[in-house]
Coordinates of C-alpha atoms in Angstrom, one line a residue:
Chain A
M7 CA 11.8 -6.1 59.1
Q8 CA 11.5 -4.3 55.8
T9 CA 8.1 -4.4 54.0
V10 CA 8.6 -5.6 50.4
I11 CA 5.0 -5.8 49.2
D12 CA 2.3 -3.6 50.6
A13 CA -1.1 -4.2 48.8
H14 CA -4.1 -2.1 49.9
N15 CA -7.6 -2.7 49.1
V16 CA -6.7 -4.4 45.8
S17 CA -9.5 -5.5 43.5
K18 CA -9.6 -6.9 40.0
V19 CA -13.0 -7.3 38.2
Y20 CA -13.5 -9.1 34.9
N21 CA -16.6 -8.2 32.8
P22 CA -17.4 -5.1 34.9
K23 CA -20.1 -3.9 32.5
T24 CA -21.9 -7.2 32.0
I25 CA -21.6 -9.9 34.7
P26 CA -18.9 -8.6 37.0
V27 CA -16.5 -11.3 38.3
Y28 CA -14.3 -10.3 41.2
A29 CA -11.2 -12.3 40.7
V30 CA -9.5 -10.3 43.5
N31 CA -11.8 -8.5 45.9
N32 CA -10.5 -5.9 48.4
V33 CA -7.3 -7.7 49.3
H34 CA -4.9 -6.3 51.9
L35 CA -1.5 -8.0 51.9
H36 CA 1.9 -7.1 53.5
L37 CA 5.0 -9.2 52.9
Q38 CA 8.2 -8.6 54.8
R39 CA 11.7 -9.3 53.4
G40 CA 12.7 -12.9 53.8
E41 CA 9.2 -14.4 53.9
F42 CA 8.5 -17.8 52.4
T43 CA 4.8 -17.5 51.7
A44 CA 2.3 -19.7 50.0
L45 CA -0.9 -18.4 48.5
V46 CA -3.4 -21.2 48.5
G47 CA -7.0 -21.7 47.6
P48 CA -9.2 -23.6 45.2
S49 CA -9.1 -23.1 41.4
G50 CA -10.6 -19.8 40.5
S51 CA -9.9 -18.3 43.9
G52 CA -7.8 -15.5 42.4
K53 CA -4.3 -16.8 43.3
T54 CA -2.7 -16.2 39.9
T55 CA -4.6 -12.9 39.4
L56 CA -3.3 -11.6 42.7
L57 CA 0.2 -12.8 41.8
N58 CA 0.0 -11.1 38.4
L59 CA -1.2 -7.8 40.1
I60 CA 1.7 -7.9 42.6
G61 CA 4.1 -8.8 39.8
G62 CA 3.0 -5.8 37.7
L63 CA 1.8 -8.0 34.9
D64 CA -1.8 -6.8 35.3
K65 CA -3.3 -3.6 36.7
P66 CA -5.9 -3.6 39.5
D67 CA -9.2 -1.9 39.1
N68 CA -9.0 -0.6 42.6
G69 CA -6.4 -0.2 45.3
S70 CA -2.7 0.3 45.4
I71 CA 0.3 -2.0 45.3
I72 CA 3.5 -0.6 46.8
I73 CA 6.7 -2.5 46.2
N74 CA 9.7 -1.3 48.0
G75 CA 8.1 2.1 48.4
V76 CA 6.9 2.5 44.7
D77 CA 3.2 2.4 43.9
I78 CA 3.3 0.3 40.8
T79 CA -0.3 0.9 39.9
G80 CA 0.6 4.4 38.7
L81 CA 3.4 3.2 36.4
S82 CA 3.1 3.2 32.7
A83 CA 3.5 0.0 30.7
N84 CA 7.1 0.8 29.8
E85 CA 7.9 1.8 33.4
L86 CA 6.4 -1.4 34.6
I87 CA 8.6 -3.5 32.3
D88 CA 11.7 -1.8 33.7
F89 CA 10.4 -2.1 37.3
R90 CA 9.8 -5.8 36.8
L91 CA 13.3 -6.2 35.4
R92 CA 14.9 -4.6 38.4
N93 CA 12.7 -5.7 41.3
I94 CA 10.8 -8.9 40.6
G95 CA 11.8 -12.4 39.8
F96 CA 9.3 -14.8 38.2
V97 CA 9.1 -18.5 38.1
F98 CA 6.2 -19.7 36.0
Q99 CA 4.2 -22.9 36.1
S100 CA 5.4 -24.4 32.8
F101 CA 9.1 -23.9 32.6
N102 CA 9.1 -21.0 30.2
L103 CA 12.7 -20.9 29.4
I104 CA 13.7 -19.5 26.0
P105 CA 14.3 -22.6 24.0
V106 CA 16.9 -21.2 21.6
L107 CA 19.2 -20.2 24.5
T108 CA 21.3 -22.5 26.7
A109 CA 20.7 -22.7 30.4
K110 CA 23.5 -20.2 31.0
E111 CA 22.2 -17.8 28.3
N112 CA 18.7 -17.9 29.8
V113 CA 20.1 -16.7 33.1
E114 CA 22.4 -14.3 31.4
F115 CA 19.6 -12.8 29.3
I116 CA 18.1 -11.0 32.3
M117 CA 21.4 -9.6 33.3
Q118 CA 22.1 -8.4 29.8
L119 CA 18.7 -6.6 29.8
Q120 CA 19.9 -5.0 33.1
K121 CA 23.2 -4.1 31.4
T122 CA 25.2 -5.9 34.0
R123 CA 28.9 -6.0 33.3
R124 CA 30.4 -9.1 31.8
Q125 CA 32.6 -10.1 34.6
E126 CA 29.8 -9.7 37.1
R127 CA 27.5 -11.7 35.0
E128 CA 30.0 -14.5 34.8
N129 CA 30.5 -14.6 38.5
R130 CA 26.8 -14.5 39.2
I131 CA 26.0 -17.3 36.7
K132 CA 28.7 -19.4 38.3
S133 CA 27.3 -18.9 41.8
L134 CA 23.7 -19.4 40.7
F135 CA 24.4 -22.6 38.9
R136 CA 26.3 -23.9 41.9
Q137 CA 23.3 -23.1 44.1
I138 CA 20.8 -24.8 41.8
E139 CA 23.3 -27.7 41.4
L140 CA 23.4 -27.6 37.6
E141 CA 27.0 -26.6 37.0
D142 CA 27.4 -29.5 34.5
K143 CA 24.3 -28.5 32.5
I144 CA 25.3 -24.8 32.0
N145 CA 25.7 -25.0 28.3
V146 CA 22.7 -27.3 27.6
R147 CA 19.5 -26.1 25.8
P148 CA 16.2 -26.4 27.7
S149 CA 15.0 -29.3 25.5
Q150 CA 17.9 -31.4 26.9
L151 CA 17.0 -30.7 30.5
S152 CA 14.3 -32.5 32.6
G153 CA 11.3 -30.6 33.9
G154 CA 12.8 -30.3 37.3
Q155 CA 16.1 -29.1 35.9
Q156 CA 14.4 -26.5 33.7
Q157 CA 12.5 -25.2 36.7
R158 CA 15.8 -24.9 38.7
V159 CA 17.2 -22.9 35.8
A160 CA 14.0 -20.7 35.9
V161 CA 14.7 -20.1 39.6
A162 CA 18.3 -19.1 38.8
R163 CA 17.0 -16.8 36.1
A164 CA 14.5 -15.2 38.6
L165 CA 17.4 -14.6 41.0
A166 CA 19.8 -13.4 38.4
S167 CA 18.5 -9.8 38.6
R168 CA 18.8 -9.7 42.4
P169 CA 15.1 -9.0 42.7
Q170 CA 13.2 -7.7 45.8
F171 CA 11.2 -10.9 45.8
V172 CA 10.4 -13.9 43.6
L173 CA 6.9 -14.7 42.5
A174 CA 6.4 -18.4 41.7
D175 CA 3.1 -19.4 40.1
E176 CA 2.6 -23.2 40.8
P177 CA 6.3 -23.9 40.3
T178 CA 6.0 -27.6 41.2
A179 CA 2.7 -28.3 39.3
N180 CA 4.4 -30.1 36.4
L181 CA 7.1 -31.9 38.4
D182 CA 7.5 -35.3 39.8
S183 CA 7.9 -35.7 43.6
K184 CA 11.7 -36.0 43.5
S185 CA 12.1 -33.0 41.2
A186 CA 9.6 -31.0 43.2
A187 CA 11.4 -31.8 46.5
N188 CA 14.7 -30.9 45.0
L189 CA 13.4 -27.6 43.7
L190 CA 11.8 -26.8 47.1
D191 CA 15.1 -27.7 48.9
I192 CA 16.9 -25.2 46.7
M193 CA 14.4 -22.4 47.2
T194 CA 14.2 -23.0 51.0
K195 CA 18.0 -22.9 51.1
L196 CA 18.1 -19.6 49.2
N197 CA 15.4 -18.2 51.5
K198 CA 17.3 -19.2 54.6
E199 CA 20.8 -18.4 53.5
E200 CA 20.3 -15.4 51.4
N201 CA 17.1 -14.1 52.9
I202 CA 15.3 -14.1 49.5
T203 CA 11.6 -13.4 49.7
F204 CA 9.4 -16.0 47.9
L205 CA 5.6 -15.8 47.3
F206 CA 4.1 -18.9 45.8
S207 CA 0.7 -19.5 44.4
T208 CA 0.1 -23.2 44.8
H209 CA -2.1 -26.2 45.3
D210 CA 0.8 -28.4 46.1
Q211 CA 0.9 -29.7 49.7
R212 CA 4.7 -30.1 49.4
V213 CA 5.0 -26.3 49.0
I214 CA 2.5 -25.5 51.7
E215 CA 4.4 -27.8 54.1
R216 CA 7.5 -25.7 53.6
A217 CA 5.9 -22.3 53.8
R218 CA 6.3 -20.2 57.0
R219 CA 3.1 -18.3 56.1
V220 CA 0.1 -19.6 54.3
I221 CA -2.5 -17.2 52.9
T222 CA -5.8 -18.8 51.8
L223 CA -7.8 -17.1 49.1
V224 CA -11.5 -17.9 48.6
D225 CA -13.5 -16.1 45.9
G226 CA -10.9 -13.4 45.6
Q227 CA -10.7 -12.6 49.2
I228 CA -8.3 -13.6 51.9
A229 CA -10.1 -16.2 54.0
N230 CA -7.1 -17.1 56.2
D231 CA -3.6 -15.8 56.8
T232 CA -1.5 -18.1 59.1
A233 CA 2.1 -17.6 60.1
R234 CA 4.2 -20.5 61.5
V235 CA 7.3 -20.5 63.6
S236 CA 8.3 -23.8 62.1
T237 CA 7.2 -25.2 58.8
L238 CA 5.3 -28.5 58.7
H239 CA 8.3 -29.8 56.8
E240 CA 10.6 -28.9 59.6
V241 CA 8.2 -30.4 62.2
A242 CA 8.0 -33.6 60.2
G243 CA 11.8 -33.7 59.9
Q244 CA 12.2 -33.3 63.7
A245 CA 9.6 -35.9 64.3
G246 CA 11.3 -38.3 61.9
Chain B
M28 CA 22.3 -11.9 22.8
I29 CA 19.3 -10.5 20.8
L30 CA 21.3 -11.0 17.6
Q31 CA 22.0 -14.6 18.7
M32 CA 18.4 -15.2 19.6
A33 CA 17.1 -13.8 16.3
W34 CA 19.5 -16.0 14.3
R35 CA 18.5 -19.1 16.2
N36 CA 14.8 -18.3 16.1
I37 CA 14.7 -18.3 12.4
W38 CA 16.0 -21.9 12.4
R39 CA 13.3 -23.1 14.7
N40 CA 11.3 -23.9 11.6
K41 CA 13.9 -24.7 9.0
M42 CA 11.6 -25.6 6.2
R43 CA 9.6 -22.4 6.5
S44 CA 12.7 -20.2 6.7
L45 CA 14.2 -22.0 3.7
V46 CA 11.1 -21.5 1.6
I47 CA 11.2 -17.8 2.4
A48 CA 14.9 -17.6 1.7
L49 CA 14.4 -19.4 -1.6
S50 CA 11.6 -16.9 -2.4
V51 CA 13.9 -14.0 -1.7
A52 CA 16.6 -15.7 -3.8
I53 CA 14.2 -16.2 -6.7
G54 CA 12.7 -12.7 -6.5
L55 CA 16.2 -11.2 -6.4
F56 CA 17.3 -13.4 -9.3
A57 CA 14.2 -12.3 -11.3
G58 CA 14.8 -8.6 -10.6
L59 CA 18.5 -8.7 -11.2
A60 CA 18.1 -10.8 -14.4
V61 CA 15.7 -8.3 -15.8
L62 CA 18.2 -5.6 -14.8
A63 CA 21.1 -7.5 -16.4
L64 CA 19.1 -8.1 -19.6
H65 CA 18.2 -4.4 -19.9
K66 CA 21.7 -3.3 -19.1
G67 CA 23.0 -5.6 -21.8
M68 CA 20.4 -4.3 -24.3
L69 CA 21.1 -0.7 -23.5
K70 CA 24.9 -1.1 -23.6
S71 CA 24.6 -2.8 -26.9
R72 CA 22.2 0.0 -28.1
V73 CA 24.6 2.7 -27.0
R74 CA 27.5 0.9 -28.6
T75 CA 25.5 0.7 -31.9
V76 CA 24.6 4.4 -31.7
I77 CA 28.2 5.4 -31.2
D78 CA 30.1 2.9 -33.3
A79 CA 27.7 2.4 -36.2
E80 CA 25.2 5.3 -36.3
V81 CA 26.2 8.7 -35.1
S82 CA 29.8 8.2 -33.6
H83 CA 30.8 10.1 -30.4
I84 CA 30.6 13.7 -31.7
Q85 CA 29.3 15.4 -34.9
L86 CA 30.0 18.8 -36.2
H87 CA 27.6 20.8 -38.4
H88 CA 26.8 24.2 -39.6
P89 CA 24.5 25.6 -37.0
L90 CA 21.6 26.0 -39.5
F91 CA 22.2 22.7 -41.4
K92 CA 20.1 20.4 -39.3
K93 CA 17.1 22.8 -39.3
D94 CA 16.1 21.9 -42.9
Y95 CA 19.1 20.0 -44.3
E96 CA 19.6 22.8 -46.9
P97 CA 22.8 21.9 -48.9
Q98 CA 24.4 25.4 -48.8
F99 CA 25.1 25.1 -45.0
T100 CA 28.4 23.4 -45.3
L101 CA 31.3 23.4 -42.9
T102 CA 34.0 25.8 -44.2
G103 CA 37.1 24.2 -42.8
N104 CA 37.3 21.3 -45.2
E105 CA 40.3 19.0 -45.1
Q106 CA 42.3 21.1 -42.7
W107 CA 39.7 20.6 -40.0
L108 CA 39.7 16.8 -40.5
N109 CA 43.5 16.7 -40.1
D110 CA 43.4 18.9 -37.0
I111 CA 40.8 16.8 -35.3
R112 CA 42.5 13.6 -36.3
S113 CA 45.7 14.8 -34.7
S114 CA 44.2 14.8 -31.2
A115 CA 45.4 11.9 -29.0
L116 CA 41.9 11.2 -27.8
V117 CA 40.4 10.7 -31.3
K118 CA 40.3 7.3 -32.9
A119 CA 38.9 8.2 -36.3
V120 CA 37.3 11.1 -38.2
T121 CA 35.3 11.3 -41.4
A122 CA 33.4 13.9 -43.4
R123 CA 30.0 13.5 -44.9
S124 CA 27.7 15.4 -47.2
V125 CA 24.1 14.8 -46.4
T126 CA 20.9 15.5 -48.2
Q127 CA 17.3 14.4 -48.1
A128 CA 16.2 12.8 -51.4
M129 CA 13.5 10.8 -53.2
L130 CA 14.6 7.4 -54.3
A131 CA 12.8 6.0 -57.2
T132 CA 12.8 2.6 -58.9
T133 CA 10.4 0.8 -61.2
A134 CA 8.9 -0.7 -58.0
G135 CA 8.1 2.6 -56.4
S136 CA 9.7 5.5 -54.5
A137 CA 10.8 6.3 -51.0
G138 CA 12.2 9.2 -49.0
V139 CA 15.8 8.6 -48.0
Q140 CA 18.7 10.4 -46.5
V141 CA 21.7 10.3 -48.9
N142 CA 25.0 10.2 -47.1
G143 CA 28.0 11.2 -49.3
I144 CA 30.9 9.4 -47.7
I145 CA 34.6 8.9 -48.0
P146 CA 34.7 5.1 -48.0
G147 CA 38.1 4.7 -46.3
T148 CA 37.5 6.9 -43.3
E149 CA 33.8 6.1 -43.1
N150 CA 34.7 2.4 -42.5
E151 CA 37.0 3.5 -39.7
V152 CA 34.1 5.5 -38.1
S153 CA 30.9 3.6 -38.8
R154 CA 32.3 0.2 -40.0
L155 CA 30.1 0.3 -43.0
D156 CA 32.3 -2.4 -44.7
K157 CA 31.5 -4.8 -41.8
K158 CA 27.8 -4.4 -42.4
M159 CA 27.9 -5.2 -46.1
K160 CA 25.9 -8.3 -46.9
E161 CA 26.1 -8.2 -50.7
G162 CA 28.2 -6.5 -53.3
T163 CA 31.5 -4.8 -53.0
G164 CA 30.5 -1.4 -51.7
L165 CA 31.7 1.9 -53.1
N166 CA 34.6 1.9 -55.5
P167 CA 36.6 5.2 -55.3
Q168 CA 37.4 4.9 -59.0
K169 CA 33.9 4.6 -60.3
K170 CA 31.1 7.2 -60.4
N171 CA 27.5 7.1 -59.2
E172 CA 27.5 4.0 -57.1
I173 CA 25.1 3.5 -54.2
V174 CA 24.9 1.3 -51.2
V175 CA 21.4 0.6 -49.9
S176 CA 20.1 -1.4 -46.9
R177 CA 18.6 -4.9 -47.1
K178 CA 15.3 -3.5 -45.9
L179 CA 15.2 -0.8 -48.6
A180 CA 16.4 -3.3 -51.2
D181 CA 13.6 -5.7 -50.4
K182 CA 11.0 -2.9 -50.3
M183 CA 12.1 -1.4 -53.6
K184 CA 13.0 -4.7 -55.2
L185 CA 16.7 -3.8 -55.6
K186 CA 19.6 -6.1 -56.1
T187 CA 23.3 -5.4 -56.6
G188 CA 23.6 -4.0 -60.1
S189 CA 20.1 -2.5 -60.1
K190 CA 19.7 1.1 -61.1
L191 CA 17.7 3.7 -59.2
V192 CA 17.2 7.4 -59.4
L193 CA 17.8 9.9 -56.6
T194 CA 16.1 13.3 -56.8
F195 CA 16.9 16.2 -54.5
T196 CA 17.5 20.0 -54.5
D197 CA 20.9 21.6 -55.0
T198 CA 22.3 24.8 -53.4
A199 CA 20.5 26.9 -56.1
A200 CA 17.2 25.2 -55.2
N201 CA 17.2 23.4 -58.5
I202 CA 15.7 19.9 -58.7
V203 CA 18.5 17.5 -59.5
S204 CA 18.1 13.9 -60.5
A205 CA 20.8 11.3 -61.0
A206 CA 20.9 7.6 -61.7
F207 CA 22.9 5.4 -59.4
R208 CA 23.8 1.7 -59.6
V209 CA 23.5 -0.5 -56.5
T210 CA 27.0 -1.9 -55.7
G211 CA 26.3 -3.0 -52.1
I212 CA 23.5 -4.0 -49.8
Y213 CA 24.2 -3.5 -46.0
Q214 CA 22.3 -4.5 -42.9
T215 CA 22.5 -3.2 -39.4
E216 CA 20.6 -4.0 -36.2
N217 CA 18.5 -0.9 -36.6
T218 CA 15.9 -1.5 -39.2
P219 CA 14.2 1.9 -39.2
L220 CA 17.6 3.6 -39.6
D221 CA 18.5 1.1 -42.4
E222 CA 15.4 1.9 -44.3
R223 CA 16.2 5.6 -44.3
N224 CA 19.9 5.8 -45.1
V225 CA 21.7 5.2 -48.4
Y226 CA 25.4 5.8 -49.1
V227 CA 27.1 7.3 -52.1
K228 CA 30.6 8.7 -52.6
I229 CA 31.0 12.3 -51.3
N230 CA 32.5 13.5 -54.6
D231 CA 29.4 12.3 -56.5
L232 CA 27.0 14.0 -54.1
D233 CA 29.0 17.2 -53.8
E234 CA 29.0 17.6 -57.5
L235 CA 25.3 17.1 -57.8
L236 CA 24.6 19.5 -54.9
G237 CA 27.0 22.0 -56.3
I238 CA 29.0 22.5 -53.1
G239 CA 32.5 21.8 -54.5
N240 CA 34.7 19.9 -52.1
A241 CA 32.8 21.0 -49.0
F242 CA 30.9 18.7 -46.6
H243 CA 28.0 19.0 -44.1
E244 CA 29.1 16.8 -41.3
I245 CA 32.2 15.7 -39.5
A246 CA 31.8 12.5 -37.4
V247 CA 34.4 11.9 -34.7
L248 CA 35.0 8.6 -33.0
L249 CA 36.9 8.6 -29.7
K250 CA 39.2 6.1 -28.3
N251 CA 37.5 6.3 -24.9
D252 CA 33.8 7.0 -24.1
D253 CA 34.8 8.9 -21.0
D254 CA 36.6 11.6 -23.0
L255 CA 33.4 12.7 -24.6
L256 CA 32.8 15.9 -22.7
T257 CA 36.5 16.9 -22.8
V258 CA 36.7 16.5 -26.6
Q259 CA 33.3 18.1 -27.2
K260 CA 34.4 21.1 -25.1
E261 CA 37.8 21.3 -26.9
L262 CA 36.1 21.2 -30.3
Q263 CA 33.5 23.8 -29.4
Q264 CA 36.3 26.1 -28.2
K265 CA 38.3 25.5 -31.4
Y266 CA 35.4 26.0 -33.8
P267 CA 33.1 28.5 -32.0
G268 CA 30.7 29.1 -34.9
V269 CA 30.1 25.3 -35.4
L270 CA 27.4 23.1 -33.8
V271 CA 29.3 20.5 -31.9
E272 CA 27.0 17.8 -30.6
S273 CA 27.7 14.5 -28.7
W274 CA 25.7 11.3 -29.3
K275 CA 23.6 12.2 -26.3
E276 CA 22.3 15.3 -28.1
I277 CA 22.1 13.7 -31.5
S278 CA 20.3 10.7 -30.2
P279 CA 18.3 12.0 -27.2
E280 CA 16.0 9.0 -27.2
T281 CA 19.0 6.7 -26.4
E282 CA 20.2 9.1 -23.7
L283 CA 16.7 9.2 -22.2
M284 CA 16.5 5.4 -22.3
V285 CA 19.8 5.1 -20.5
N286 CA 18.7 7.5 -17.9
T287 CA 15.2 6.2 -17.3
M288 CA 15.7 2.4 -17.7
D289 CA 17.4 2.1 -14.3
Y290 CA 14.4 3.7 -12.6
Y291 CA 12.0 1.3 -14.4
M292 CA 14.2 -1.6 -13.3
Y293 CA 14.1 -0.5 -9.7
I294 CA 10.4 -0.2 -9.9
I295 CA 10.2 -3.8 -11.2
I296 CA 12.5 -5.0 -8.4
G297 CA 10.5 -3.0 -5.9
I298 CA 7.2 -4.7 -7.1
I299 CA 8.8 -8.2 -6.9
M300 CA 10.1 -7.4 -3.4
L301 CA 6.7 -6.0 -2.4
A302 CA 5.1 -9.2 -3.3
L303 CA 7.8 -11.1 -1.4
A304 CA 7.3 -8.8 1.6
F305 CA 3.8 -10.2 2.1
G306 CA 5.3 -13.7 2.2
I307 CA 7.8 -12.6 4.8
I308 CA 5.1 -10.8 6.8
N309 CA 3.0 -14.0 6.8
T310 CA 6.0 -16.0 8.0
M311 CA 6.9 -13.6 10.7
L312 CA 3.3 -13.4 11.9
M313 CA 3.1 -17.2 12.1
A314 CA 6.4 -17.2 14.0
I315 CA 5.1 -14.7 16.5
L316 CA 1.8 -16.4 16.9
E317 CA 3.6 -19.6 17.7
R318 CA 5.7 -17.9 20.2
T319 CA 3.0 -15.8 21.9
R320 CA 3.7 -17.3 25.3
E321 CA 7.4 -17.0 25.0
I322 CA 7.2 -13.4 24.0
G323 CA 4.8 -12.7 26.9
M324 CA 7.2 -14.4 29.2
M325 CA 10.1 -12.2 27.9
V326 CA 8.1 -9.0 28.4
A327 CA 7.1 -10.2 31.8
L328 CA 10.7 -10.7 32.7
G329 CA 11.6 -7.2 31.6
M330 CA 12.3 -7.2 27.9
N331 CA 11.1 -3.8 26.6
R332 CA 9.2 -3.1 23.4
V333 CA 12.3 -1.6 21.7
K334 CA 14.3 -4.8 22.2
L335 CA 11.3 -6.9 21.2
F336 CA 11.0 -4.8 18.0
L337 CA 14.8 -5.3 17.4
L338 CA 14.4 -9.0 17.8
V339 CA 11.6 -9.2 15.3
F340 CA 13.4 -6.8 13.0
L341 CA 16.6 -8.9 13.1
E342 CA 14.8 -12.1 12.5
T343 CA 13.2 -10.5 9.4
I344 CA 16.5 -9.1 8.2
F345 CA 18.2 -12.5 8.6
L346 CA 15.3 -14.3 6.9
T347 CA 15.6 -11.8 4.0
M348 CA 19.4 -11.8 3.9
I349 CA 19.8 -15.6 3.8
G350 CA 18.3 -15.7 0.4
T351 CA 20.2 -12.7 -0.9
P352 CA 23.6 -14.3 -1.5
F353 CA 22.0 -17.2 -3.3
G354 CA 20.0 -14.7 -5.5
L355 CA 23.1 -12.7 -6.2
L356 CA 25.2 -15.8 -6.9
T357 CA 22.7 -17.4 -9.3
T358 CA 22.2 -14.1 -11.1
W359 CA 26.0 -13.7 -11.4
L360 CA 26.5 -17.2 -12.7
A361 CA 23.6 -16.9 -15.2
T362 CA 24.7 -13.5 -16.5
E363 CA 28.3 -14.7 -16.8
Y364 CA 27.2 -17.7 -18.8
F365 CA 24.9 -15.7 -21.1
Y366 CA 27.3 -12.8 -21.4
K367 CA 29.7 -15.1 -23.2
R368 CA 27.2 -16.9 -25.3
G369 CA 24.5 -14.2 -25.7
I370 CA 20.7 -14.7 -25.9
D371 CA 19.4 -14.8 -29.4
T372 CA 15.9 -13.2 -29.3
S373 CA 15.3 -13.6 -33.0
S374 CA 14.4 -17.3 -32.5
F375 CA 11.3 -16.3 -30.5
A376 CA 10.8 -12.6 -31.1
G377 CA 11.6 -12.5 -34.8
K378 CA 12.7 -9.0 -35.9
T379 CA 10.9 -7.2 -33.1
M380 CA 14.1 -6.1 -31.4
S381 CA 15.8 -4.8 -34.6
S382 CA 12.6 -2.9 -35.5
F383 CA 13.2 -0.8 -32.4
G384 CA 16.8 -0.3 -33.1
F385 CA 18.1 -3.0 -30.7
S386 CA 20.3 -6.0 -31.5
S387 CA 18.4 -9.3 -31.5
M388 CA 21.4 -10.8 -29.6
I389 CA 21.4 -9.7 -26.0
Y390 CA 24.5 -10.1 -23.8
P391 CA 23.2 -9.6 -20.3
E392 CA 25.6 -7.9 -17.9
F393 CA 25.7 -8.4 -14.1
P394 CA 24.5 -5.0 -12.7
A395 CA 27.4 -4.6 -10.3
E396 CA 27.0 -0.8 -10.0
E397 CA 23.4 -1.2 -9.0
L398 CA 24.2 -3.8 -6.2
V399 CA 24.2 -1.2 -3.4
T400 CA 20.7 0.0 -4.5
V401 CA 19.4 -3.5 -4.9
M402 CA 20.7 -4.4 -1.4
L403 CA 19.0 -1.2 -0.1
I404 CA 15.8 -2.4 -1.7
V405 CA 16.2 -5.8 0.0
I406 CA 16.8 -4.2 3.4
L407 CA 13.9 -1.9 2.9
T408 CA 11.8 -4.9 2.1
A409 CA 12.9 -6.5 5.4
V410 CA 12.1 -3.3 7.3
F411 CA 8.7 -3.0 5.6
S412 CA 8.0 -6.7 6.3
C413 CA 8.9 -6.5 10.0
I414 CA 6.8 -3.5 10.9
F415 CA 3.5 -5.2 11.2
P416 CA 4.7 -8.3 13.0
A417 CA 6.8 -6.2 15.3
I418 CA 3.8 -4.0 16.2
K419 CA 1.8 -7.1 16.7
S420 CA 4.3 -8.6 19.1
G421 CA 4.8 -5.3 20.9
R422 CA 1.1 -5.1 21.6
L423 CA 1.0 -8.5 23.3
Q424 CA 0.0 -8.2 26.9
P425 CA 2.1 -10.4 29.1
V426 CA -0.8 -11.7 31.2
E427 CA -2.8 -12.7 28.1
A428 CA 0.2 -14.1 26.3
L429 CA 1.2 -16.2 29.3
R430 CA -2.2 -17.8 29.4
K431 CA -1.9 -19.1 25.8

């Protein structure tokens, strides 16, 4: 198995000079290709901060984060932007599509930043929209899509750049049950069929049920790290 | 796609964008209208200088203009006039005798320049007959007639038929006085020039000055303004001992005005645009503030600062450029309208314009030649306006921006 994320002794402190708050405290985390992992924990436990650190959106005060062999803590701001573009897919909590672009253009935007050739872009867009089952909404603006549909487009956008892994920060938080289930079905399918690595930060039981590995964060530290052979969702399906 | 995004972004808040576009249009209209007015004024002034005051080229004895001493005449006489007239580029030629004199009436006295003219050819060169407001002008058959300006006539209480005395020095430095009868009152758009110049027949003046049939000045009117340098060069080669000057040298203040007015106008447009730039900066800052989260998300996804700068820059350019065609079109329509009808400034400015030598009727002219410069100023405004918002957006940290 190939290690995709290798975080050593990672800490992030807010207000270090006044009242230090350890948002992430001495975390060690290793993620292999193809994992479908949920990062859980109460509010303020440091889930989003850890996700931001792994995603290169923020810099740790201590430790190293090696992604695909590159220590991203040593990269400059511009290098990080380029690294994110080529290695990391993001799905944010609130849909975060560019409102002036159509669904297709939102996905294409990333590939254009990567300078992907037109024909390749077209093929990839076609394939991604088939996978997220939104082929009929390809030319629609985000405002004309439901929350679930927007989040599916965000998943397609995250995958458009063929990243090493996808970071999803509470992706189902604003979705109704049906939309959340639909989105999770798509992500599970992508994980199984294309071996895409997903790391979620979530409170949502529906996401936790589908995760093969659940890491629990408490006060910025890993309190529990459980790997499962079968997900709870699969178990429930077999039982049903 | 950045181009597309920039264009669509400016229409996210239509009202705000339209207000800015309208401001640009109004600013541009104001700047261009001022430019058009000045261009019209200057063109009219240059036309007056050439057609009514000094003509295109003048020839003098090299020492004549130093003290206007009557003995410094041109030696060529009638032959020179015929030679110059025969050039295909020349429209009209006339000769003048000129002296500085004291004009006296019962009402007082005034210093004047007496122009001894040949009425027929003078009318061809300076259109003196067209400026005549009263009287019949100079009759070639009669002696000692004089044409004075309205301004001088009012000052010296002269009417047609009035008598006056001119006193000046002749070639032998004798004081010569002669009585003249006013047979015409003229008026031009240049009041200071009017007040200074009186016209008599060249034969009358030559006789009093004692210069025979000689003259001091040859005035040459060309068919085309563009031939000025060619003809001036030709004449200088033909008459090497003679001072050959173009209107630009004779009336340097007009030349200076033509050369410097454009710069003043660009400064005015620049100031208008600078004021506008702050409106644009404000709009762009608001637009960026509203889209903090979106910009943070784009940076998080991998949009680098150069592309972000380009996006903000293009949005600013579009915002500025939308107003530009409207500004240009309205200026063009307004100048076309007033170019045909003219703007009469005498109704609100009285004789202010003519007291500075300008016509009180202004025919504004669309500054087509300056369009490239004006467009450059507009683009520079956009560039200037986008710098601060672009820097601001480039400094956004994705983590903080995404939290908003």
